[in-house]
Amino acid sequence: MKKLLGLLTTVMIIVSCLTEKKSYKNIVTTDIVNFWEAYDKITSTQDSILQYKYLDSLYLQRGTEGLNAIRQVRNYTPEDYIRVINSYPKFWESIRENTLKIDQFSSELQDGIEKFREIYPELKSANIYFTIGAFRTGGTTLDSLVLIGSELALTDKSSISTEFPEEEREDRRTFFDSNPIENLILLNIHEYVHTQQKPMVHNLLSLAIYEGVAEFVSVKAMGVPSAAPAIEYGKKNADKVREKFEKEMFYPNNRFKWLWDSGSSNEFGVRDLAYYIGYQMAENYYEKSENKKEAIKKLIELDFENESEIEEFVQSTGFFSSSIEELYQKFDDKRPSVIGIKQFKNNSNNVSSRINQITVEFSEPLNGINTGLDVGPLGKDYLPKISPNNRVFSEDNKTWTINVELEPNKHYQIQLENNFRTNDWIPLKPFLIEFKTGNK
């Protein structure tokens, strides 16, 4: 009897362990089930009030921490959900089966996390949430949460793209044809790496390193090639991609050409090429390092808010043709600048308060579209009244005029920002207009 009880106890322990292993509490998929319940009710009626009611009660109110987080990160509104549900019925039906079999990937996901832990023993736990959003991300993070947009991450060649707007259709088709669902584990480990990294800094170089490191580390952990087309393209066209990035990495307004946009945004026809830039830096650093585990640790724990650390890391990779300082100087030397003010000399102390226009002159033509004004170092009390209308470029785009109201005996500052740019996106050198008015 004791032997029987002992055997039963052993069996129960084994079953318990197996059950616990298969529960994968850090992988949460309930938002997908809730979405389809809401979807069926929403599409059963044309009554918009009922549609919003079903969305709220069956999906949003039941949402996990992950759904709330991805809505916050990607600014998803109820209007976004109702719009995409009503606009793309064929698409939704084409991905339904894929999304509902998500639990089949749990074991592979857990194995991927353990492989990551093998190369980075300091791994902190993070929860993975499979949600359904409105086409703004296939995967992102918030703090220790991995947030998967299953409406993109679980697509494949059978996903229907014909309902999307014409300007999106080709990119959607290309993406679906790459069978994202086959790279689901790699995507999740990439996002999992982000939960271990320090906060990103929003300049193009730091973002390239942030994303490239995550891609490189996920590839090393899983022992498979990157699924990102940018990596393959970058390696085959290394010199011309690097050369272009060196010229543009200091531009503040063209991030979309390098990250998180369609391939049509740049001359290479390949999206997310900044991933390649950071990936190649990470790979160079790793290959040069004698201690590979320490190299992985260093890559993951880079402090993006520490400029000297990032510059030292970049220099150590040997990726760029020159130092960051030299590349910045080349960039700065090519920038357009303000060469004068038509109505008075800058820093004058006796400007007439009767002047009602200020015209700045540029060293070369700008694009005639983008502008940028801000307060100066002394604050808003020193900013003159500027009309929101009648801010115009000259025909040759070499001057720009604003209408102002000035008062006697006042000190004024107007900051021209680098949102001004040429047709080639080269930003204007910031310029401070500063002057004092006289008695009249």
Tab-separated table of C-alpha atoms in Angstrom:
chain	number	residue	atom	x	y	z
A	1	MET	CA	0.000	0.000	0.000
A	2	LYS	CA	2.816	2.393	0.947
A	3	LYS	CA	4.546	1.586	-2.346
A	4	LEU	CA	1.314	2.323	-4.233
A	5	LEU	CA	0.850	5.620	-2.411
A	6	GLY	CA	4.471	6.485	-3.104
A	7	LEU	CA	3.999	5.707	-6.793
A	8	LEU	CA	0.817	7.792	-6.961
A	9	THR	CA	2.595	10.676	-5.245
A	10	THR	CA	5.440	10.473	-7.752
A	11	VAL	CA	3.009	10.428	-10.682
A	12	MET	CA	1.138	13.416	-9.253
A	13	ILE	CA	4.378	15.345	-8.859
A	14	ILE	CA	5.376	14.571	-12.446
A	15	VAL	CA	1.945	15.563	-13.768
A	16	SER	CA	2.033	18.701	-11.658
A	17	CYS	CA	5.447	19.649	-13.044
A	18	LEU	CA	4.321	19.022	-16.608
A	19	THR	CA	1.170	21.056	-16.074
A	20	GLU	CA	3.135	23.891	-14.538
A	21	LYS	CA	5.621	23.836	-17.400
A	22	LYS	CA	2.872	24.040	-20.000
A	23	SER	CA	1.045	26.911	-18.349
A	24	TYR	CA	3.726	29.441	-19.370
A	25	LYS	CA	2.369	32.146	-17.107
A	26	ASN	CA	4.640	34.758	-18.674
A	27	ILE	CA	3.043	34.231	-22.126
A	28	VAL	CA	-0.445	35.736	-22.214
A	29	THR	CA	-2.792	35.204	-25.171
A	30	THR	CA	-6.252	35.938	-23.777
A	31	ASP	CA	-6.547	39.243	-25.637
A	32	ILE	CA	-6.712	37.335	-28.927
A	33	VAL	CA	-9.679	35.219	-27.817
A	34	ASN	CA	-11.416	38.324	-26.490
A	35	PHE	CA	-10.795	40.192	-29.729
A	36	TRP	CA	-12.515	37.575	-31.862
A	37	GLU	CA	-15.501	37.448	-29.544
A	38	ALA	CA	-15.788	41.220	-29.869
A	39	TYR	CA	-15.140	41.051	-33.618
A	40	ASP	CA	-18.026	38.661	-34.235
A	41	LYS	CA	-20.444	40.887	-32.351
A	42	ILE	CA	-19.157	44.086	-33.980
A	43	THR	CA	-19.516	42.688	-37.484
A	44	SER	CA	-22.999	41.374	-36.767
A	45	THR	CA	-24.456	44.887	-36.741
A	46	GLN	CA	-24.245	48.163	-38.643
A	47	ASP	CA	-25.252	50.128	-35.558
A	48	SER	CA	-22.142	52.141	-34.667
A	49	ILE	CA	-23.270	52.668	-31.079
A	50	LEU	CA	-23.555	48.916	-30.595
A	51	GLN	CA	-20.217	48.365	-32.303
A	52	TYR	CA	-18.429	50.623	-29.834
A	53	LYS	CA	-20.303	49.021	-26.966
A	54	TYR	CA	-19.188	45.522	-28.006
A	55	LEU	CA	-15.599	46.669	-28.532
A	56	ASP	CA	-15.485	48.222	-25.099
A	57	SER	CA	-17.224	45.510	-23.106
A	58	LEU	CA	-15.823	42.442	-24.850
A	59	TYR	CA	-12.300	43.568	-25.691
A	60	LEU	CA	-11.039	46.787	-24.147
A	61	GLN	CA	-12.548	46.383	-20.680
A	62	ARG	CA	-11.359	42.779	-20.501
A	63	GLY	CA	-7.920	43.747	-21.721
A	64	THR	CA	-4.756	42.496	-20.113
A	65	GLU	CA	-1.975	44.722	-18.873
A	66	GLY	CA	-0.372	44.090	-22.253
A	67	LEU	CA	-3.357	45.351	-24.242
A	68	ASN	CA	-3.502	48.486	-22.121
A	69	ALA	CA	0.224	48.979	-22.651
A	70	ILE	CA	0.212	48.556	-26.434
A	71	ARG	CA	-2.730	50.936	-26.692
A	72	GLN	CA	-0.718	53.463	-24.726
A	73	VAL	CA	2.508	52.993	-26.689
A	74	ARG	CA	0.843	53.109	-30.115
A	75	ASN	CA	-1.982	55.471	-29.159
A	76	TYR	CA	-4.726	53.082	-30.276
A	77	THR	CA	-8.206	54.540	-29.851
A	78	PRO	CA	-11.605	52.839	-30.046
A	79	GLU	CA	-12.100	54.703	-33.325
A	80	ASP	CA	-8.962	53.028	-34.713
A	81	TYR	CA	-10.290	49.575	-33.880
A	82	ILE	CA	-13.759	50.136	-35.319
A	83	ARG	CA	-12.270	51.635	-38.483
A	84	VAL	CA	-9.912	48.732	-39.221
A	85	ILE	CA	-12.489	46.081	-38.308
A	86	ASN	CA	-15.035	47.560	-40.700
A	87	SER	CA	-12.531	48.328	-43.476
A	88	TYR	CA	-10.740	44.991	-43.865
A	89	PRO	CA	-13.158	42.060	-43.379
A	90	LYS	CA	-11.336	39.771	-45.843
A	91	PHE	CA	-8.025	40.443	-44.154
A	92	TRP	CA	-9.358	39.662	-40.691
A	93	GLU	CA	-10.864	36.373	-41.791
A	94	SER	CA	-7.603	35.439	-43.530
A	95	ILE	CA	-5.569	35.731	-40.312
A	96	ARG	CA	-8.128	34.380	-37.840
A	97	GLU	CA	-6.871	30.807	-37.893
A	98	ASN	CA	-3.254	31.881	-37.419
A	99	THR	CA	-4.051	34.017	-34.400
A	100	LEU	CA	-6.155	31.349	-32.706
A	101	LYS	CA	-3.333	28.800	-32.794
A	102	ILE	CA	-0.961	31.093	-30.922
A	103	ASP	CA	-0.815	28.814	-27.868
A	104	GLN	CA	0.969	26.245	-30.037
A	105	PHE	CA	4.017	28.519	-30.007
A	106	SER	CA	4.286	28.805	-26.228
A	107	SER	CA	6.767	25.973	-25.817
A	108	GLU	CA	9.035	27.333	-28.569
A	109	LEU	CA	8.843	30.792	-27.051
A	110	GLN	CA	9.842	29.495	-23.652
A	111	ASP	CA	12.724	27.576	-25.217
A	112	GLY	CA	13.817	30.784	-26.958
A	113	ILE	CA	13.835	32.666	-23.667
A	114	GLU	CA	15.986	29.957	-22.097
A	115	LYS	CA	18.422	30.139	-25.014
A	116	PHE	CA	18.619	33.879	-24.416
A	117	ARG	CA	19.350	33.216	-20.747
A	118	GLU	CA	22.240	30.941	-21.727
A	119	ILE	CA	24.117	33.782	-23.398
A	120	TYR	CA	22.935	36.417	-20.905
A	121	PRO	CA	22.597	34.867	-17.429
A	122	GLU	CA	21.567	38.230	-15.944
A	123	LEU	CA	18.260	37.991	-17.824
A	124	LYS	CA	15.378	39.632	-15.986
A	125	SER	CA	11.927	38.109	-16.406
A	126	ALA	CA	9.428	39.770	-18.719
A	127	ASN	CA	5.882	38.946	-19.749
A	128	ILE	CA	4.938	38.461	-23.390
A	129	TYR	CA	1.477	39.650	-24.383
A	130	PHE	CA	-0.135	38.700	-27.677
A	131	THR	CA	-2.647	41.420	-28.457
A	132	ILE	CA	-4.427	42.663	-31.551
A	133	GLY	CA	-3.971	46.276	-32.499
A	134	ALA	CA	-4.577	48.510	-35.504
A	135	PHE	CA	-1.508	48.003	-37.692
A	136	ARG	CA	1.014	50.312	-35.994
A	137	THR	CA	3.385	47.632	-34.716
A	138	GLY	CA	4.132	43.951	-34.964
A	139	GLY	CA	6.111	44.135	-31.763
A	140	THR	CA	7.209	46.696	-29.209
A	141	THR	CA	7.845	46.983	-25.481
A	142	LEU	CA	6.937	49.001	-22.433
A	143	ASP	CA	9.182	48.555	-19.414
A	144	SER	CA	9.262	44.777	-18.747
A	145	LEU	CA	6.391	43.968	-21.104
A	146	VAL	CA	6.827	42.457	-24.565
A	147	LEU	CA	3.853	43.596	-26.653
A	148	ILE	CA	3.038	41.720	-29.857
A	149	GLY	CA	0.664	43.142	-32.437
A	150	SER	CA	-0.682	39.806	-33.667
A	151	GLU	CA	-2.540	41.334	-36.611
A	152	LEU	CA	0.908	41.838	-38.164
A	153	ALA	CA	3.169	39.337	-36.409
A	154	LEU	CA	0.976	36.331	-37.238
A	155	THR	CA	0.412	37.033	-40.926
A	156	ASP	CA	1.683	34.889	-43.796
A	157	LYS	CA	1.422	34.504	-47.573
A	158	SER	CA	-2.277	33.701	-47.316
A	159	SER	CA	-3.082	37.007	-45.579
A	160	ILE	CA	-5.178	39.229	-47.834
A	161	SER	CA	-3.860	42.689	-48.710
A	162	THR	CA	-6.298	43.832	-51.415
A	163	GLU	CA	-8.485	45.909	-49.071
A	164	PHE	CA	-5.704	48.194	-47.856
A	165	PRO	CA	-5.316	51.695	-49.314
A	166	GLU	CA	-3.347	51.776	-52.538
A	167	GLU	CA	-0.389	53.580	-50.947
A	168	GLU	CA	-0.064	50.777	-48.353
A	169	ARG	CA	-0.989	47.758	-50.440
A	170	GLU	CA	2.386	46.924	-51.957
A	171	ASP	CA	4.215	47.183	-48.630
A	172	ARG	CA	1.575	45.022	-46.939
A	173	ARG	CA	1.869	42.401	-49.670
A	174	THR	CA	5.658	42.330	-49.416
A	175	PHE	CA	5.439	41.995	-45.655
A	176	PHE	CA	2.824	39.231	-45.714
A	177	ASP	CA	4.777	37.313	-48.355
A	178	SER	CA	7.774	37.220	-46.019
A	179	ASN	CA	5.716	34.906	-43.748
A	180	PRO	CA	6.177	36.803	-40.472
A	181	ILE	CA	4.577	33.982	-38.474
A	182	GLU	CA	7.566	31.786	-39.328
A	183	ASN	CA	9.850	34.279	-37.571
A	184	LEU	CA	7.624	34.760	-34.551
A	185	ILE	CA	10.092	33.344	-32.026
A	186	LEU	CA	12.929	35.535	-33.292
A	187	LEU	CA	10.662	38.598	-33.163
A	188	ASN	CA	9.754	37.859	-29.573
A	189	ILE	CA	13.357	37.396	-28.489
A	190	HIS	CA	14.256	40.658	-30.260
A	191	GLU	CA	11.573	42.450	-28.250
A	192	TYR	CA	12.606	40.563	-25.117
A	193	VAL	CA	16.109	41.992	-25.531
A	194	HIS	CA	14.587	45.474	-25.484
A	195	THR	CA	13.154	44.792	-22.025
A	196	GLN	CA	16.730	44.226	-20.802
A	197	GLN	CA	18.217	47.345	-22.415
A	198	LYS	CA	18.527	50.770	-20.853
A	199	PRO	CA	16.192	53.542	-22.097
A	200	MET	CA	16.679	54.573	-25.699
A	201	VAL	CA	17.670	58.084	-26.714
A	202	HIS	CA	15.833	59.458	-29.719
A	203	ASN	CA	18.599	60.320	-32.124
A	204	LEU	CA	19.136	58.213	-35.212
A	205	LEU	CA	22.511	56.757	-34.221
A	206	SER	CA	21.342	55.654	-30.777
A	207	LEU	CA	18.143	54.188	-32.202
A	208	ALA	CA	20.146	52.277	-34.801
A	209	ILE	CA	22.349	50.785	-32.081
A	210	TYR	CA	19.343	50.045	-29.846
A	211	GLU	CA	17.520	48.130	-32.576
A	212	GLY	CA	20.613	46.574	-34.128
A	213	VAL	CA	21.827	45.204	-30.798
A	214	ALA	CA	18.424	43.633	-30.139
A	215	GLU	CA	18.471	41.979	-33.556
A	216	PHE	CA	22.062	40.753	-33.195
A	217	VAL	CA	21.571	39.355	-29.696
A	218	SER	CA	18.340	37.580	-30.669
A	219	VAL	CA	20.117	36.004	-33.642
A	220	LYS	CA	23.017	34.826	-31.451
A	221	ALA	CA	20.611	33.427	-28.873
A	222	MET	CA	18.532	31.496	-31.389
A	223	GLY	CA	21.383	30.457	-33.683
A	224	VAL	CA	19.468	31.416	-36.824
A	225	PRO	CA	19.958	34.146	-39.444
A	226	SER	CA	18.114	37.434	-39.098
A	227	ALA	CA	14.756	37.516	-40.838
A	228	ALA	CA	14.991	41.291	-41.369
A	229	PRO	CA	15.558	42.077	-45.083
A	230	ALA	CA	17.590	45.115	-44.003
A	231	ILE	CA	20.352	42.924	-42.574
A	232	GLU	CA	20.836	40.895	-45.747
A	233	TYR	CA	20.630	43.991	-47.951
A	234	GLY	CA	23.017	45.960	-45.744
A	235	LYS	CA	25.654	43.236	-45.807
A	236	LYS	CA	25.472	43.003	-49.597
A	237	ASN	CA	25.619	46.802	-50.016
A	238	ALA	CA	27.665	47.736	-46.978
A	239	ASP	CA	29.691	50.636	-48.369
A	240	LYS	CA	26.872	52.602	-49.961
A	241	VAL	CA	24.512	52.102	-47.004
A	242	ARG	CA	27.191	53.145	-44.512
A	243	GLU	CA	28.205	56.154	-46.603
A	244	LYS	CA	24.607	57.380	-46.797
A	245	PHE	CA	24.057	56.872	-43.071
A	246	GLU	CA	27.238	58.774	-42.254
A	247	LYS	CA	25.857	61.766	-44.150
A	248	GLU	CA	22.363	61.605	-42.671
A	249	MET	CA	22.681	60.341	-39.108
A	250	PHE	CA	22.721	63.886	-37.708
A	251	TYR	CA	19.598	64.961	-39.599
A	252	PRO	CA	16.810	65.413	-37.031
A	253	ASN	CA	13.832	64.977	-39.346
A	254	ASN	CA	14.433	62.041	-41.672
A	255	ARG	CA	14.275	59.153	-39.222
A	256	PHE	CA	11.444	57.616	-41.249
A	257	LYS	CA	13.901	56.911	-44.083
A	258	TRP	CA	15.871	54.596	-41.796
A	259	LEU	CA	13.405	53.227	-39.264
A	260	TRP	CA	9.848	51.949	-38.953
A	261	ASP	CA	8.554	52.994	-42.356
A	262	SER	CA	8.128	51.532	-45.812
A	263	GLY	CA	11.006	50.816	-48.136
A	264	SER	CA	9.706	53.437	-50.550
A	265	SER	CA	10.824	56.111	-48.082
A	266	ASN	CA	14.469	55.847	-49.157
A	267	GLU	CA	16.484	55.357	-52.333
A	268	PHE	CA	17.441	51.787	-51.404
A	269	GLY	CA	13.862	50.515	-51.410
A	270	VAL	CA	14.455	48.609	-48.152
A	271	ARG	CA	12.877	49.513	-44.837
A	272	ASP	CA	14.577	49.690	-41.423
A	273	LEU	CA	18.132	49.949	-42.722
A	274	ALA	CA	19.173	51.477	-39.397
A	275	TYR	CA	18.761	47.955	-38.012
A	276	TYR	CA	21.638	46.898	-40.262
A	277	ILE	CA	23.812	49.803	-39.057
A	278	GLY	CA	23.415	48.825	-35.402
A	279	TYR	CA	23.560	45.106	-36.174
A	280	GLN	CA	26.881	45.431	-37.980
A	281	MET	CA	28.338	47.510	-35.156
A	282	ALA	CA	27.236	44.874	-32.641
A	283	GLU	CA	28.648	42.080	-34.771
A	284	ASN	CA	31.973	43.888	-35.211
A	285	TYR	CA	32.228	44.466	-31.467
A	286	TYR	CA	31.346	40.854	-30.697
A	287	GLU	CA	33.823	39.405	-33.175
A	288	LYS	CA	36.649	41.570	-31.810
A	289	SER	CA	35.932	40.586	-28.198
A	290	GLU	CA	37.816	37.691	-26.628
A	291	ASN	CA	35.135	37.112	-23.985
A	292	LYS	CA	31.926	36.595	-25.963
A	293	LYS	CA	29.631	36.427	-22.922
A	294	GLU	CA	31.012	39.730	-21.643
A	295	ALA	CA	30.536	41.202	-25.113
A	296	ILE	CA	26.854	40.253	-25.085
A	297	LYS	CA	26.495	41.770	-21.625
A	298	LYS	CA	28.149	44.999	-22.764
A	299	LEU	CA	25.926	45.241	-25.849
A	300	ILE	CA	22.730	44.752	-23.868
A	301	GLU	CA	23.701	47.104	-21.071
A	302	LEU	CA	24.889	50.068	-23.163
A	303	ASP	CA	23.839	53.349	-21.533
A	304	PHE	CA	22.358	55.445	-24.322
A	305	GLU	CA	22.150	58.499	-22.072
A	306	ASN	CA	25.933	58.426	-21.627
A	307	GLU	CA	27.248	60.095	-24.801
A	308	SER	CA	30.894	59.304	-24.106
A	309	GLU	CA	30.082	55.614	-23.597
A	310	ILE	CA	28.168	55.439	-26.873
A	311	GLU	CA	30.912	57.273	-28.754
A	312	GLU	CA	33.536	54.957	-27.271
A	313	PHE	CA	31.478	51.930	-28.273
A	314	VAL	CA	30.992	53.215	-31.825
A	315	GLN	CA	34.700	53.922	-32.171
A	316	SER	CA	35.573	50.433	-30.920
A	317	THR	CA	33.462	48.795	-33.632
A	318	GLY	CA	35.483	50.331	-36.457
A	319	PHE	CA	32.284	50.598	-38.478
A	320	PHE	CA	32.415	54.214	-39.641
A	321	SER	CA	35.014	55.629	-42.014
A	322	SER	CA	35.894	58.425	-39.549
A	323	SER	CA	35.299	59.373	-35.940
A	324	ILE	CA	31.902	60.723	-34.933
A	325	GLU	CA	33.484	64.135	-34.362
A	326	GLU	CA	34.893	64.202	-37.901
A	327	LEU	CA	31.628	63.012	-39.419
A	328	TYR	CA	29.710	65.656	-37.497
A	329	GLN	CA	32.080	68.362	-38.723
A	330	LYS	CA	31.546	67.271	-42.324
A	331	PHE	CA	27.798	67.415	-41.737
A	332	ASP	CA	27.975	70.818	-40.072
A	333	ASP	CA	30.108	72.268	-42.857
A	334	LYS	CA	27.389	71.447	-45.401
A	335	ARG	CA	24.513	72.972	-43.456
A	336	PRO	CA	22.771	76.110	-44.681
A	337	SER	CA	22.919	79.085	-42.346
A	338	VAL	CA	21.324	82.474	-41.740
A	339	ILE	CA	23.604	85.124	-43.269
A	340	GLY	CA	21.641	88.217	-42.313
A	341	ILE	CA	18.430	90.020	-41.484
A	342	LYS	CA	17.087	92.434	-44.070
A	343	GLN	CA	15.600	95.064	-41.725
A	344	PHE	CA	18.487	95.406	-39.225
A	345	LYS	CA	21.767	93.904	-38.110
A	346	ASN	CA	21.423	91.092	-35.623
A	347	ASN	CA	22.211	92.043	-32.001
A	348	SER	CA	21.374	95.700	-32.728
A	349	ASN	CA	20.399	97.811	-29.703
A	350	ASN	CA	18.280	100.521	-31.372
A	351	VAL	CA	15.860	98.802	-33.759
A	352	SER	CA	12.763	100.802	-34.655
A	353	SER	CA	9.626	99.465	-33.000
A	354	ARG	CA	7.732	100.511	-36.154
A	355	ILE	CA	9.222	97.594	-38.066
A	356	ASN	CA	6.450	95.078	-38.706
A	357	GLN	CA	8.363	92.462	-40.641
A	358	ILE	CA	11.527	90.475	-40.113
A	359	THR	CA	13.150	88.859	-43.137
A	360	VAL	CA	15.977	86.366	-42.657
A	361	GLU	CA	18.395	85.608	-45.475
A	362	PHE	CA	19.812	82.109	-45.995
A	363	SER	CA	23.151	81.037	-47.425
A	364	GLU	CA	21.358	78.837	-49.962
A	365	PRO	CA	17.794	78.032	-51.049
A	366	LEU	CA	15.719	75.984	-48.609
A	367	ASN	CA	12.814	73.711	-49.517
A	368	GLY	CA	10.216	76.460	-49.073
A	369	ILE	CA	8.031	74.266	-46.874
A	370	ASN	CA	9.474	73.387	-43.493
A	371	THR	CA	9.997	76.035	-40.829
A	372	GLY	CA	10.573	76.161	-37.095
A	373	LEU	CA	10.390	78.950	-34.510
A	374	ASP	CA	10.881	78.809	-30.768
A	375	VAL	CA	11.562	81.061	-27.813
A	376	GLY	CA	15.144	82.038	-27.124
A	377	PRO	CA	17.219	81.311	-24.009
A	378	LEU	CA	15.576	84.172	-22.088
A	379	GLY	CA	12.109	82.634	-22.421
A	380	LYS	CA	8.707	83.514	-23.805
A	381	ASP	CA	8.609	87.009	-22.288
A	382	TYR	CA	11.266	88.019	-24.816
A	383	LEU	CA	9.415	86.661	-27.842
A	384	PRO	CA	7.642	89.349	-29.902
A	385	LYS	CA	4.084	88.918	-31.098
A	386	ILE	CA	4.343	86.986	-34.339
A	387	SER	CA	1.421	86.646	-36.722
A	388	PRO	CA	0.485	83.029	-37.400
A	389	ASN	CA	-0.251	84.075	-40.982
A	390	ASN	CA	1.924	85.611	-43.691
A	391	ARG	CA	5.024	83.590	-42.923
A	392	VAL	CA	6.379	83.344	-46.452
A	393	PHE	CA	9.429	82.261	-48.383
A	394	SER	CA	10.655	84.313	-51.321
A	395	GLU	CA	10.333	82.863	-54.817
A	396	ASP	CA	13.907	81.602	-54.733
A	397	ASN	CA	13.486	80.267	-51.148
A	398	LYS	CA	16.562	82.191	-50.028
A	399	THR	CA	14.659	84.452	-47.622
A	400	TRP	CA	11.782	83.986	-45.190
A	401	THR	CA	9.569	86.748	-43.800
A	402	ILE	CA	7.394	86.916	-40.686
A	403	ASN	CA	5.056	89.645	-39.481
A	404	VAL	CA	5.732	90.970	-35.971
A	405	GLU	CA	4.450	93.556	-33.510
A	406	LEU	CA	7.216	95.339	-31.616
A	407	GLU	CA	7.146	97.698	-28.634
A	408	PRO	CA	9.644	100.450	-27.751
A	409	ASN	CA	12.468	99.729	-25.317
A	410	LYS	CA	12.103	95.963	-25.410
A	411	HIS	CA	14.618	93.137	-25.612
A	412	TYR	CA	13.571	90.420	-28.100
A	413	GLN	CA	14.720	86.936	-29.028
A	414	ILE	CA	13.470	84.548	-31.742
A	415	GLN	CA	15.055	81.135	-32.189
A	416	LEU	CA	15.121	79.669	-35.702
A	417	GLU	CA	15.286	75.894	-35.350
A	418	ASN	CA	16.767	73.209	-37.589
A	419	ASN	CA	13.374	72.144	-38.857
A	420	PHE	CA	14.184	74.507	-41.742
A	421	ARG	CA	15.895	72.344	-44.342
A	422	THR	CA	17.028	72.077	-47.941
A	423	ASN	CA	15.436	69.897	-50.605
A	424	ASP	CA	18.025	67.279	-49.629
A	425	TRP	CA	16.826	67.400	-45.999
A	426	ILE	CA	20.002	69.067	-44.739
A	427	PRO	CA	18.898	71.054	-41.660
A	428	LEU	CA	19.567	74.735	-41.073
A	429	LYS	CA	22.083	75.701	-38.422
A	430	PRO	CA	19.988	77.033	-35.526
A	431	PHE	CA	20.096	80.821	-35.365
A	432	LEU	CA	19.124	83.220	-32.580
A	433	ILE	CA	17.601	86.507	-33.708
A	434	GLU	CA	18.274	88.960	-30.885
A	435	PHE	CA	17.801	92.716	-30.734
A	436	LYS	CA	16.561	95.647	-28.639
A	437	THR	CA	14.158	98.321	-29.752
A	438	GLY	CA	14.736	102.010	-29.189
A	439	ASN	CA	12.397	104.719	-27.925
A	440	LYS	CA	10.471	104.894	-31.193
